[in-house]
PDB file of C-alpha atoms in Angstrom:
ATOM      1  CA  MET A1234       0.000   0.000   0.000  1.00  0.00           C
ATOM      2  CA  ILE A1235       1.200   3.502  -0.825  1.00  0.00           C
ATOM      3  CA  SER A1236       0.261   4.877   2.561  1.00  0.00           C
ATOM      4  CA  SER A1237       2.524   2.410   4.352  1.00  0.00           C
ATOM      5  CA  SER A1238       5.469   2.478   1.940  1.00  0.00           C
ATOM      6  CA  ASN A1239       8.759   3.589   3.437  1.00  0.00           C
ATOM      7  CA  LYS A1240      10.200   4.238  -0.019  1.00  0.00           C
ATOM      8  CA  LEU A1241       9.886   7.245  -2.274  1.00  0.00           C
ATOM      9  CA  ILE A1242       7.003   7.979  -4.622  1.00  0.00           C
ATOM     10  CA  ALA A1243       8.036   9.624  -7.897  1.00  0.00           C
ATOM     11  CA  ILE A1244       5.717  11.932  -9.819  1.00  0.00           C
ATOM     12  CA  THR A1245       6.073  13.448 -13.279  1.00  0.00           C
ATOM     13  CA  GLY A1246       3.839  16.346 -14.283  1.00  0.00           C
ATOM     14  CA  SER A1247       3.580  17.476 -10.663  1.00  0.00           C
ATOM     15  CA  SER A1248       3.081  21.130 -11.603  1.00  0.00           C
ATOM     16  CA  GLY A1249       0.007  20.394 -13.719  1.00  0.00           C
ATOM     17  CA  PHE A1250      -3.671  20.570 -12.829  1.00  0.00           C
ATOM     18  CA  ILE A1251      -3.923  16.910 -11.784  1.00  0.00           C
ATOM     19  CA  GLY A1252      -0.370  16.679 -10.444  1.00  0.00           C
ATOM     20  CA  ARG A1253      -0.903  19.444  -7.902  1.00  0.00           C
ATOM     21  CA  GLN A1254      -3.948  17.679  -6.490  1.00  0.00           C
ATOM     22  CA  LEU A1255      -2.111  14.349  -6.387  1.00  0.00           C
ATOM     23  CA  ILE A1256       0.691  15.903  -4.333  1.00  0.00           C
ATOM     24  CA  LYS A1257      -1.862  17.220  -1.841  1.00  0.00           C
ATOM     25  CA  ALA A1258      -3.286  13.716  -1.447  1.00  0.00           C
ATOM     26  CA  LEU A1259       0.184  12.228  -0.914  1.00  0.00           C
ATOM     27  CA  TYR A1260       1.542  14.878   1.442  1.00  0.00           C
ATOM     28  CA  LYS A1261       2.222  12.308   4.196  1.00  0.00           C
ATOM     29  CA  ASN A1262       4.488  10.297   1.885  1.00  0.00           C
ATOM     30  CA  ASP A1263       8.100  10.830   0.869  1.00  0.00           C
ATOM     31  CA  LEU A1264       7.935  12.280  -2.625  1.00  0.00           C
ATOM     32  CA  LYS A1265      10.395  12.789  -5.450  1.00  0.00           C
ATOM     33  CA  LEU A1266       9.298  15.133  -8.230  1.00  0.00           C
ATOM     34  CA  LEU A1267      10.747  14.833 -11.723  1.00  0.00           C
ATOM     35  CA  VAL A1268      10.733  18.430 -12.935  1.00  0.00           C
ATOM     36  CA  ARG A1269      11.991  20.414 -15.910  1.00  0.00           C
ATOM     37  CA  SER A1270      13.427  23.096 -13.634  1.00  0.00           C
ATOM     38  CA  VAL A1271      14.064  22.831  -9.893  1.00  0.00           C
ATOM     39  CA  ASP A1272      12.112  25.137  -7.574  1.00  0.00           C
ATOM     40  CA  TYR A1273      14.495  25.675  -4.670  1.00  0.00           C
ATOM     41  CA  SER A1274      11.723  27.164  -2.531  1.00  0.00           C
ATOM     42  CA  ASN A1275       9.904  23.825  -2.633  1.00  0.00           C
ATOM     43  CA  PRO A1276      11.020  21.528   0.231  1.00  0.00           C
ATOM     44  CA  VAL A1277       9.975  18.382  -1.672  1.00  0.00           C
ATOM     45  CA  LYS A1278      12.870  16.447  -3.256  1.00  0.00           C
ATOM     46  CA  GLN A1279      13.208  17.301  -6.942  1.00  0.00           C
ATOM     47  CA  ILE A1280      15.189  15.796  -9.795  1.00  0.00           C
ATOM     48  CA  LYS A1281      15.816  17.808 -12.942  1.00  0.00           C
ATOM     49  CA  CYS A1282      14.459  15.760 -15.811  1.00  0.00           C
ATOM     50  CA  ASP A1283      13.508  17.097 -19.249  1.00  0.00           C
ATOM     51  CA  LEU A1284      11.238  14.498 -20.819  1.00  0.00           C
ATOM     52  CA  ASN A1285      10.859  16.487 -24.042  1.00  0.00           C
ATOM     53  CA  SER A1286      14.569  16.080 -24.756  1.00  0.00           C
ATOM     54  CA  LEU A1287      14.694  12.616 -23.165  1.00  0.00           C
ATOM     55  CA  ASP A1288      17.224  13.946 -20.663  1.00  0.00           C
ATOM     56  CA  ILE A1289      16.366  11.461 -17.909  1.00  0.00           C
ATOM     57  CA  PRO A1290      18.960  10.786 -15.168  1.00  0.00           C
ATOM     58  CA  PHE A1291      19.569   7.099 -14.524  1.00  0.00           C
ATOM     59  CA  SER A1292      19.315   7.730 -10.768  1.00  0.00           C
ATOM     60  CA  CYS A1293      15.892   9.401 -10.905  1.00  0.00           C
ATOM     61  CA  PHE A1294      14.139   6.279  -9.572  1.00  0.00           C
ATOM     62  CA  SER A1295      16.679   5.383  -6.901  1.00  0.00           C
ATOM     63  CA  ASP A1296      14.819   4.146  -3.775  1.00  0.00           C
ATOM     64  CA  VAL A1297      11.472   4.696  -5.536  1.00  0.00           C
ATOM     65  CA  SER A1298       8.674   2.175  -5.049  1.00  0.00           C
ATOM     66  CA  THR A1299       5.873   3.811  -7.075  1.00  0.00           C
ATOM     67  CA  VAL A1300       5.835   6.058 -10.136  1.00  0.00           C
ATOM     68  CA  PHE A1301       2.901   8.230 -11.175  1.00  0.00           C
ATOM     69  CA  HIS A1302       3.530   9.362 -14.747  1.00  0.00           C
ATOM     70  CA  LEU A1303       1.327  12.351 -15.557  1.00  0.00           C
ATOM     71  CA  ALA A1304       3.639  14.403 -17.785  1.00  0.00           C
ATOM     72  CA  GLY A1305       3.259  14.604 -21.534  1.00  0.00           C
ATOM     73  CA  VAL A1306       2.163  16.847 -24.377  1.00  0.00           C
ATOM     74  CA  ALA A1307      -1.440  17.779 -23.705  1.00  0.00           C
ATOM     75  CA  HIS A1308      -4.245  17.618 -26.238  1.00  0.00           C
ATOM     76  CA  ASP A1309      -4.033  20.665 -28.479  1.00  0.00           C
ATOM     77  CA  MET A1310      -6.945  21.970 -30.560  1.00  0.00           C
ATOM     78  CA  ARG A1311      -4.539  23.348 -33.176  1.00  0.00           C
ATOM     79  CA  ASP A1312      -3.174  21.264 -36.052  1.00  0.00           C
ATOM     80  CA  ALA A1313      -0.904  18.780 -34.304  1.00  0.00           C
ATOM     81  CA  SER A1314       0.219  17.056 -37.512  1.00  0.00           C
ATOM     82  CA  LYS A1315       3.077  19.543 -37.853  1.00  0.00           C
ATOM     83  CA  ASN A1316       4.368  18.456 -34.442  1.00  0.00           C
ATOM     84  CA  LYS A1317       3.945  14.696 -34.848  1.00  0.00           C
ATOM     85  CA  HIS A1318       7.562  13.958 -33.928  1.00  0.00           C
ATOM     86  CA  PHE A1319       7.304  16.155 -30.832  1.00  0.00           C
ATOM     87  CA  TYR A1320       4.132  14.382 -29.660  1.00  0.00           C
ATOM     88  CA  HIS A1321       5.708  10.966 -30.216  1.00  0.00           C
ATOM     89  CA  LYS A1322       8.888  11.863 -28.394  1.00  0.00           C
ATOM     90  CA  ALA A1323       7.117  13.274 -25.331  1.00  0.00           C
ATOM     91  CA  ASN A1324       4.171  10.878 -25.084  1.00  0.00           C
ATOM     92  CA  VAL A1325       5.725   7.623 -26.288  1.00  0.00           C
ATOM     93  CA  ASP A1326       9.522   7.665 -26.210  1.00  0.00           C
ATOM     94  CA  ALA A1327       9.792   9.385 -22.828  1.00  0.00           C
ATOM     95  CA  THR A1328       7.128   7.119 -21.305  1.00  0.00           C
ATOM     96  CA  VAL A1329       8.852   3.954 -22.525  1.00  0.00           C
ATOM     97  CA  ARG A1330      12.239   5.158 -21.335  1.00  0.00           C
ATOM     98  CA  LEU A1331      10.830   5.972 -17.895  1.00  0.00           C
ATOM     99  CA  ALA A1332       9.147   2.580 -17.621  1.00  0.00           C
ATOM    100  CA  LYS A1333      12.275   0.645 -18.632  1.00  0.00           C
ATOM    101  CA  LEU A1334      14.348   2.668 -16.192  1.00  0.00           C
ATOM    102  CA  ALA A1335      11.752   1.987 -13.499  1.00  0.00           C
ATOM    103  CA  VAL A1336      12.087  -1.768 -14.084  1.00  0.00           C
ATOM    104  CA  LYS A1337      15.884  -1.580 -13.836  1.00  0.00           C
ATOM    105  CA  SER A1338      15.579   0.475 -10.636  1.00  0.00           C
ATOM    106  CA  GLY A1339      13.287  -2.049  -8.956  1.00  0.00           C
ATOM    107  CA  VAL A1340      10.157   0.113  -8.976  1.00  0.00           C
ATOM    108  CA  LYS A1341       7.154  -1.943  -7.922  1.00  0.00           C
ATOM    109  CA  ARG A1342       4.271   0.078  -9.388  1.00  0.00           C
ATOM    110  CA  PHE A1343       3.981   2.316 -12.457  1.00  0.00           C
ATOM    111  CA  ILE A1344       0.742   4.249 -13.014  1.00  0.00           C
ATOM    112  CA  PHE A1345       0.266   5.984 -16.353  1.00  0.00           C
ATOM    113  CA  ILE A1346      -2.297   8.744 -16.828  1.00  0.00           C
ATOM    114  CA  SER A1347      -3.479   8.429 -20.412  1.00  0.00           C
ATOM    115  CA  SER A1348      -6.689   9.791 -21.958  1.00  0.00           C
ATOM    116  CA  VAL A1349     -10.038   8.605 -23.285  1.00  0.00           C
ATOM    117  CA  LYS A1350      -8.752   9.954 -26.626  1.00  0.00           C
ATOM    118  CA  ALA A1351      -6.599   6.806 -26.785  1.00  0.00           C
ATOM    119  CA  GLY A1352      -9.780   4.778 -27.237  1.00  0.00           C
ATOM    120  CA  GLY A1353     -11.368   7.087 -29.781  1.00  0.00           C
ATOM    121  CA  ASN A1354     -14.712   8.849 -29.767  1.00  0.00           C
ATOM    122  CA  PRO A1355     -17.480   6.301 -29.128  1.00  0.00           C
ATOM    123  CA  GLY A1356     -20.228   8.184 -30.993  1.00  0.00           C
ATOM    124  CA  PHE A1357     -23.642   6.691 -31.726  1.00  0.00           C
ATOM    125  CA  LYS A1358     -24.863   7.844 -28.282  1.00  0.00           C
ATOM    126  CA  MET A1359     -23.266   4.855 -26.590  1.00  0.00           C
ATOM    127  CA  CYS A1360     -21.090   5.079 -23.498  1.00  0.00           C
ATOM    128  CA  ALA A1361     -17.919   3.305 -24.521  1.00  0.00           C
ATOM    129  CA  SER A1362     -16.039   0.940 -22.249  1.00  0.00           C
ATOM    130  CA  GLU A1363     -12.415  -0.151 -22.373  1.00  0.00           C
ATOM    131  CA  LYS A1364     -13.504  -2.959 -24.712  1.00  0.00           C
ATOM    132  CA  ASN A1365     -14.874  -0.503 -27.289  1.00  0.00           C
ATOM    133  CA  GLN A1366     -11.457   0.328 -28.698  1.00  0.00           C
ATOM    134  CA  GLY A1367     -11.878   2.462 -31.802  1.00  0.00           C
ATOM    135  CA  ASP A1368      -9.437   4.583 -33.733  1.00  0.00           C
ATOM    136  CA  PRO A1369      -7.576   6.921 -31.355  1.00  0.00           C
ATOM    137  CA  GLU A1370      -8.537  10.567 -31.764  1.00  0.00           C
ATOM    138  CA  GLY A1371      -5.814  12.536 -33.525  1.00  0.00           C
ATOM    139  CA  ILE A1372      -2.070  12.402 -33.006  1.00  0.00           C
ATOM    140  CA  TYR A1373      -2.563  12.979 -29.295  1.00  0.00           C
ATOM    141  CA  GLY A1374      -4.770   9.882 -29.015  1.00  0.00           C
ATOM    142  CA  ASP A1375      -2.466   7.886 -31.296  1.00  0.00           C
ATOM    143  CA  THR A1376       0.590   8.577 -29.166  1.00  0.00           C
ATOM    144  CA  LYS A1377      -1.238   7.914 -25.917  1.00  0.00           C
ATOM    145  CA  ARG A1378      -2.494   4.577 -27.255  1.00  0.00           C
ATOM    146  CA  GLU A1379       0.966   3.582 -28.490  1.00  0.00           C
ATOM    147  CA  ALA A1380       2.401   4.414 -25.069  1.00  0.00           C
ATOM    148  CA  GLU A1381      -0.310   2.321 -23.401  1.00  0.00           C
ATOM    149  CA  LEU A1382       0.442  -0.744 -25.505  1.00  0.00           C
ATOM    150  CA  LYS A1383       4.183  -0.510 -24.932  1.00  0.00           C
ATOM    151  CA  LEU A1384       3.723  -0.009 -21.197  1.00  0.00           C
ATOM    152  CA  LEU A1385       1.474  -3.053 -20.904  1.00  0.00           C
ATOM    153  CA  GLU A1386       4.098  -5.094 -22.759  1.00  0.00           C
ATOM    154  CA  ILE A1387       6.811  -3.885 -20.375  1.00  0.00           C
ATOM    155  CA  GLY A1388       4.596  -4.836 -17.468  1.00  0.00           C
ATOM    156  CA  ARG A1389       4.006  -8.338 -18.836  1.00  0.00           C
ATOM    157  CA  GLU A1390       7.732  -8.875 -19.356  1.00  0.00           C
ATOM    158  CA  SER A1391       8.640  -7.749 -15.841  1.00  0.00           C
ATOM    159  CA  SER A1392       7.305  -8.029 -12.319  1.00  0.00           C
ATOM    160  CA  MET A1393       6.347  -4.355 -12.239  1.00  0.00           C
ATOM    161  CA  HIS A1394       2.696  -3.520 -11.610  1.00  0.00           C
ATOM    162  CA  VAL A1395       1.462  -1.355 -14.514  1.00  0.00           C
ATOM    163  CA  SER A1396      -1.928   0.346 -14.490  1.00  0.00           C
ATOM    164  CA  ILE A1397      -3.357   2.832 -16.967  1.00  0.00           C
ATOM    165  CA  VAL A1398      -6.013   5.451 -16.226  1.00  0.00           C
ATOM    166  CA  ARG A1399      -7.960   7.149 -18.997  1.00  0.00           C
ATOM    167  CA  PRO A1400      -9.649  10.234 -17.514  1.00  0.00           C
ATOM    168  CA  SER A1401     -12.687  11.748 -19.166  1.00  0.00           C
ATOM    169  CA  LEU A1402     -13.038  15.560 -19.098  1.00  0.00           C
ATOM    170  CA  VAL A1403     -11.617  16.707 -15.750  1.00  0.00           C
ATOM    171  CA  TYR A1404     -13.042  19.668 -13.834  1.00  0.00           C
ATOM    172  CA  GLY A1405     -12.152  21.289 -10.528  1.00  0.00           C
ATOM    173  CA  PRO A1406     -10.100  24.159  -9.065  1.00  0.00           C
ATOM    174  CA  ASN A1407      -8.105  26.005 -11.732  1.00  0.00           C
ATOM    175  CA  ALA A1408      -9.204  23.721 -14.554  1.00  0.00           C
ATOM    176  CA  LYS A1409      -7.788  24.673 -17.936  1.00  0.00           C
ATOM    177  CA  GLY A1410      -8.742  24.240 -21.561  1.00  0.00           C
ATOM    178  CA  ASN A1411     -12.257  24.317 -22.948  1.00  0.00           C
ATOM    179  CA  LEU A1412     -13.932  24.251 -19.550  1.00  0.00           C
ATOM    180  CA  GLN A1413     -12.047  27.351 -18.453  1.00  0.00           C
ATOM    181  CA  LEU A1414     -12.847  29.065 -21.762  1.00  0.00           C
ATOM    182  CA  MET A1415     -16.548  28.272 -21.392  1.00  0.00           C
ATOM    183  CA  LEU A1416     -16.639  29.456 -17.787  1.00  0.00           C
ATOM    184  CA  SER A1417     -14.826  32.653 -18.688  1.00  0.00           C
ATOM    185  CA  GLY A1418     -17.318  33.284 -21.503  1.00  0.00           C
ATOM    186  CA  ILE A1419     -20.280  32.825 -19.181  1.00  0.00           C
ATOM    187  CA  LYS A1420     -18.680  35.093 -16.587  1.00  0.00           C
ATOM    188  CA  LYS A1421     -18.065  37.849 -19.144  1.00  0.00           C
ATOM    189  CA  GLY A1422     -21.494  37.420 -20.717  1.00  0.00           C
ATOM    190  CA  TRP A1423     -20.547  36.412 -24.256  1.00  0.00           C
ATOM    191  CA  PHE A1424     -21.121  32.658 -24.072  1.00  0.00           C
ATOM    192  CA  PRO A1425     -24.676  31.893 -25.293  1.00  0.00           C
ATOM    193  CA  PRO A1426     -27.176  29.739 -23.335  1.00  0.00           C
ATOM    194  CA  LEU A1427     -26.909  26.288 -24.896  1.00  0.00           C
ATOM    195  CA  PRO A1428     -29.967  24.338 -26.021  1.00  0.00           C
ATOM    196  CA  GLU A1429     -30.940  21.154 -24.185  1.00  0.00           C
ATOM    197  CA  ILE A1430     -30.467  18.472 -26.831  1.00  0.00           C
ATOM    198  CA  GLY A1431     -29.900  15.508 -24.505  1.00  0.00           C
ATOM    199  CA  ASN A1432     -26.327  14.861 -25.583  1.00  0.00           C
ATOM    200  CA  LYS A1433     -24.099  12.849 -23.263  1.00  0.00           C
ATOM    201  CA  ARG A1434     -20.670  13.952 -22.047  1.00  0.00           C
ATOM    202  CA  SER A1435     -18.588  12.207 -19.389  1.00  0.00           C
ATOM    203  CA  MET A1436     -16.661  14.155 -16.757  1.00  0.00           C
ATOM    204  CA  ILE A1437     -14.861  13.625 -13.471  1.00  0.00           C
ATOM    205  CA  HIS A1438     -13.819  15.954 -10.647  1.00  0.00           C
ATOM    206  CA  VAL A1439     -10.060  16.156 -10.148  1.00  0.00           C
ATOM    207  CA  ASP A1440     -10.405  14.990  -6.522  1.00  0.00           C
ATOM    208  CA  ASP A1441     -12.175  11.836  -7.674  1.00  0.00           C
ATOM    209  CA  LEU A1442      -9.568  11.294 -10.389  1.00  0.00           C
ATOM    210  CA  VAL A1443      -6.828  11.404  -7.757  1.00  0.00           C
ATOM    211  CA  ARG A1444      -8.742   8.756  -5.797  1.00  0.00           C
ATOM    212  CA  VAL A1445      -8.828   6.637  -8.971  1.00  0.00           C
ATOM    213  CA  ILE A1446      -5.091   7.033  -9.489  1.00  0.00           C
ATOM    214  CA  LEU A1447      -4.327   5.932  -5.934  1.00  0.00           C
ATOM    215  CA  LEU A1448      -6.796   3.035  -6.143  1.00  0.00           C
ATOM    216  CA  THR A1449      -5.210   1.611  -9.293  1.00  0.00           C
ATOM    217  CA  ALA A1450      -1.808   1.849  -7.646  1.00  0.00           C
ATOM    218  CA  ASP A1451      -2.923   0.047  -4.499  1.00  0.00           C
ATOM    219  CA  ASP A1452      -5.206  -2.683  -5.871  1.00  0.00           C
ATOM    220  CA  ASP A1453      -3.414  -5.726  -7.308  1.00  0.00           C
ATOM    221  CA  ARG A1454      -6.440  -6.391  -9.521  1.00  0.00           C
ATOM    222  CA  ALA A1455      -5.519  -3.248 -11.467  1.00  0.00           C
ATOM    223  CA  ASN A1456      -2.208  -4.706 -12.642  1.00  0.00           C
ATOM    224  CA  GLY A1457      -2.013  -4.857 -16.433  1.00  0.00           C
ATOM    225  CA  GLU A1458      -5.366  -3.122 -16.869  1.00  0.00           C
ATOM    226  CA  ILE A1459      -6.782   0.046 -18.424  1.00  0.00           C
ATOM    227  CA  PHE A1460      -9.484   1.988 -16.598  1.00  0.00           C
ATOM    228  CA  ILE A1461     -11.754   4.749 -17.859  1.00  0.00           C
ATOM    229  CA  ALA A1462     -12.444   7.318 -15.138  1.00  0.00           C
ATOM    230  CA  THR A1463     -15.767   9.208 -14.998  1.00  0.00           C
ATOM    231  CA  ASP A1464     -18.159  10.297 -12.255  1.00  0.00           C
ATOM    232  CA  GLY A1465     -20.598   7.647 -13.471  1.00  0.00           C
ATOM    233  CA  THR A1466     -23.254  10.090 -14.743  1.00  0.00           C
ATOM    234  CA  PRO A1467     -23.309  11.476 -18.294  1.00  0.00           C
ATOM    235  CA  HIS A1468     -24.107  15.198 -18.529  1.00  0.00           C
ATOM    236  CA  SER A1469     -25.624  17.230 -21.335  1.00  0.00           C
ATOM    237  CA  SER A1470     -23.868  20.397 -22.474  1.00  0.00           C
ATOM    238  CA  ARG A1471     -26.806  22.424 -21.126  1.00  0.00           C
ATOM    239  CA  GLU A1472     -26.414  20.787 -17.703  1.00  0.00           C
ATOM    240  CA  ILE A1473     -22.737  21.771 -17.704  1.00  0.00           C
ATOM    241  CA  TYR A1474     -23.698  25.320 -18.712  1.00  0.00           C
ATOM    242  CA  ASN A1475     -26.242  25.541 -15.885  1.00  0.00           C
ATOM    243  CA  ALA A1476     -23.734  24.209 -13.335  1.00  0.00           C
ATOM    244  CA  MET A1477     -21.240  26.864 -14.374  1.00  0.00           C
ATOM    245  CA  CYS A1478     -23.847  29.594 -14.003  1.00  0.00           C
ATOM    246  CA  SER A1479     -24.503  28.363 -10.472  1.00  0.00           C
ATOM    247  CA  ALA A1480     -20.770  28.232  -9.734  1.00  0.00           C
ATOM    248  CA  LEU A1481     -20.498  31.876 -10.759  1.00  0.00           C
ATOM    249  CA  GLY A1482     -23.554  32.918  -8.783  1.00  0.00           C
ATOM    250  CA  LYS A1483     -25.339  33.876 -12.004  1.00  0.00           C
ATOM    251  CA  SER A1484     -29.009  33.231 -12.637  1.00  0.00           C
ATOM    252  CA  ILE A1485     -29.625  30.460 -15.158  1.00  0.00           C
ATOM    253  CA  PRO A1486     -31.195  31.871 -18.362  1.00  0.00           C
ATOM    254  CA  LYS A1487     -34.658  30.538 -19.135  1.00  0.00           C
ATOM    255  CA  TRP A1488     -33.969  30.730 -22.853  1.00  0.00           C
ATOM    256  CA  SER A1489     -31.408  29.155 -25.153  1.00  0.00           C
ATOM    257  CA  VAL A1490     -30.003  29.582 -28.641  1.00  0.00           C
ATOM    258  CA  PRO A1491     -31.907  27.224 -30.965  1.00  0.00           C
ATOM    259  CA  LYS A1492     -29.967  24.223 -32.171  1.00  0.00           C
ATOM    260  CA  PHE A1493     -30.597  25.033 -35.845  1.00  0.00           C
ATOM    261  CA  LEU A1494     -28.565  28.223 -35.518  1.00  0.00           C
ATOM    262  CA  PHE A1495     -25.568  26.174 -34.389  1.00  0.00           C
ATOM    263  CA  ASP A1496     -26.168  23.849 -37.343  1.00  0.00           C
ATOM    264  CA  ILE A1497     -26.117  26.795 -39.752  1.00  0.00           C
ATOM    265  CA  ALA A1498     -22.916  28.114 -38.194  1.00  0.00           C
ATOM    266  CA  SER A1499     -21.253  24.723 -38.612  1.00  0.00           C
ATOM    267  CA  LEU A1500     -21.798  24.936 -42.377  1.00  0.00           C
ATOM    268  CA  ILE A1501     -19.770  28.128 -42.628  1.00  0.00           C
ATOM    269  CA  ASN A1502     -16.350  26.755 -41.734  1.00  0.00           C
ATOM    270  CA  PRO A1503     -14.940  23.277 -40.959  1.00  0.00           C
ATOM    271  CA  ARG A1504     -13.182  24.639 -37.842  1.00  0.00           C
ATOM    272  CA  ILE A1505     -16.475  26.017 -36.544  1.00  0.00           C
ATOM    273  CA  LYS A1506     -18.123  22.666 -37.219  1.00  0.00           C
ATOM    274  CA  TYR A1507     -15.359  20.870 -35.311  1.00  0.00           C
ATOM    275  CA  LYS A1508     -15.685  23.180 -32.305  1.00  0.00           C
ATOM    276  CA  LEU A1509     -19.474  22.906 -32.245  1.00  0.00           C
ATOM    277  CA  ASN A1510     -19.273  19.130 -32.456  1.00  0.00           C
ATOM    278  CA  LYS A1511     -16.934  19.210 -29.449  1.00  0.00           C
ATOM    279  CA  LEU A1512     -19.367  21.489 -27.637  1.00  0.00           C
ATOM    280  CA  LEU A1513     -22.668  19.785 -28.414  1.00  0.00           C
ATOM    281  CA  GLY A1514     -21.662  16.283 -29.495  1.00  0.00           C
ATOM    282  CA  ASP A1515     -21.624  13.027 -27.541  1.00  0.00           C
ATOM    283  CA  GLU A1516     -18.508  11.855 -25.683  1.00  0.00           C
ATOM    284  CA  CYS A1517     -19.838   9.309 -23.259  1.00  0.00           C
ATOM    285  CA  TYR A1518     -17.748   6.674 -21.476  1.00  0.00           C
ATOM    286  CA  SER A1519     -18.463   3.923 -18.978  1.00  0.00           C
ATOM    287  CA  SER A1520     -16.437   3.520 -15.794  1.00  0.00           C
ATOM    288  CA  ALA A1521     -18.121   0.231 -14.828  1.00  0.00           C
ATOM    289  CA  LYS A1522     -14.785  -1.594 -14.839  1.00  0.00           C
ATOM    290  CA  LEU A1523     -13.373   0.903 -12.360  1.00  0.00           C
ATOM    291  CA  GLU A1524     -16.496   0.719 -10.224  1.00  0.00           C
ATOM    292  CA  ALA A1525     -15.974  -3.055 -10.015  1.00  0.00           C
ATOM    293  CA  LEU A1526     -12.813  -2.277  -8.019  1.00  0.00           C
ATOM    294  CA  GLY A1527     -14.967  -0.385  -5.520  1.00  0.00           C
ATOM    295  CA  PHE A1528     -14.662   3.140  -6.889  1.00  0.00           C
ATOM    296  CA  LYS A1529     -17.610   5.480  -6.488  1.00  0.00           C
ATOM    297  CA  ALA A1530     -17.370   9.164  -7.322  1.00  0.00           C
ATOM    298  CA  GLN A1531     -17.867  11.529  -4.409  1.00  0.00           C
ATOM    299  CA  LYS A1532     -18.274  14.669  -6.517  1.00  0.00           C
ATOM    300  CA  THR A1533     -20.886  15.625  -9.109  1.00  0.00           C
ATOM    301  CA  LEU A1534     -21.611  18.714 -11.195  1.00  0.00           C
ATOM    302  CA  LYS A1535     -23.593  19.982  -8.210  1.00  0.00           C
ATOM    303  CA  ASP A1536     -20.262  20.316  -6.429  1.00  0.00           C
ATOM    304  CA  MET A1537     -18.982  22.623  -9.120  1.00  0.00           C
ATOM    305  CA  ASN A1538     -20.085  25.618  -7.043  1.00  0.00           C
ATOM    306  CA  GLU A1539     -17.632  24.486  -4.373  1.00  0.00           C
ATOM    307  CA  THR A1540     -14.665  24.770  -6.729  1.00  0.00           C
ATOM    308  CA  ASN A1541     -12.700  27.868  -7.574  1.00  0.00           C
ATOM    309  CA  PHE A1542     -12.382  27.757 -11.340  1.00  0.00           C
TER     310      PHE A1542
END
């Protein structure tokens, strides 16, 4: 168990949205952070390690029992095809090198934070499980999936426990990306009230995701497995909009922009169509496999008003 380990726990991506929350949950443990630049004001042990250039010290996992690998190139809405080599180097090559070094260093458990993009967009209004493996979404999904497969192979060929977590859309304090953009738009008054079209989108609060990460590290049944992480309840885009209004203390509009206006806008430009599909489309995933380990989300969209976006 992590809580009783007298060895170090190594974390990559500790300065990110999820990483910061993971550190808070592990504050009673001895930690070693693999960082691009050392923060000398931080009392936690740090090792300079630039994954983008594959500059990884051989000693970085000395006396480490568990590795949580969160670092990587995040999903980017811009054209990633121009940076294919960069994505592969950061998301695949660095991950494989870390895992092989972990095996050589005697690390017992290696937890990789991947993405639902590695399994592709389920579509057809179904909530996809880990068994519904489609084509990964974009270069980001491709590289995450390739890293998953290579990690599982490394795990099978060694005695190291390897678990993979695929988070759905993560919300919580200081969330970034599209959620932050949407919240900012609502706050400033330019984001339109969305229509209720009954679409299904999966999400998970960052606190619950951290609980998932720790569970898959502790439970031997998680060895060699991939787990999708959601709060167990699909949400429509309008429900997310309403929750954000409540979080901001704003009254929820009783009207909405008709769906056909969004449809017309999507015909104007392929980029607009892509963004509207991301906003109003279905991205629903099942976390039944994770729930079979005993996981149950403690946060819902109703708790969004307790977060400080």
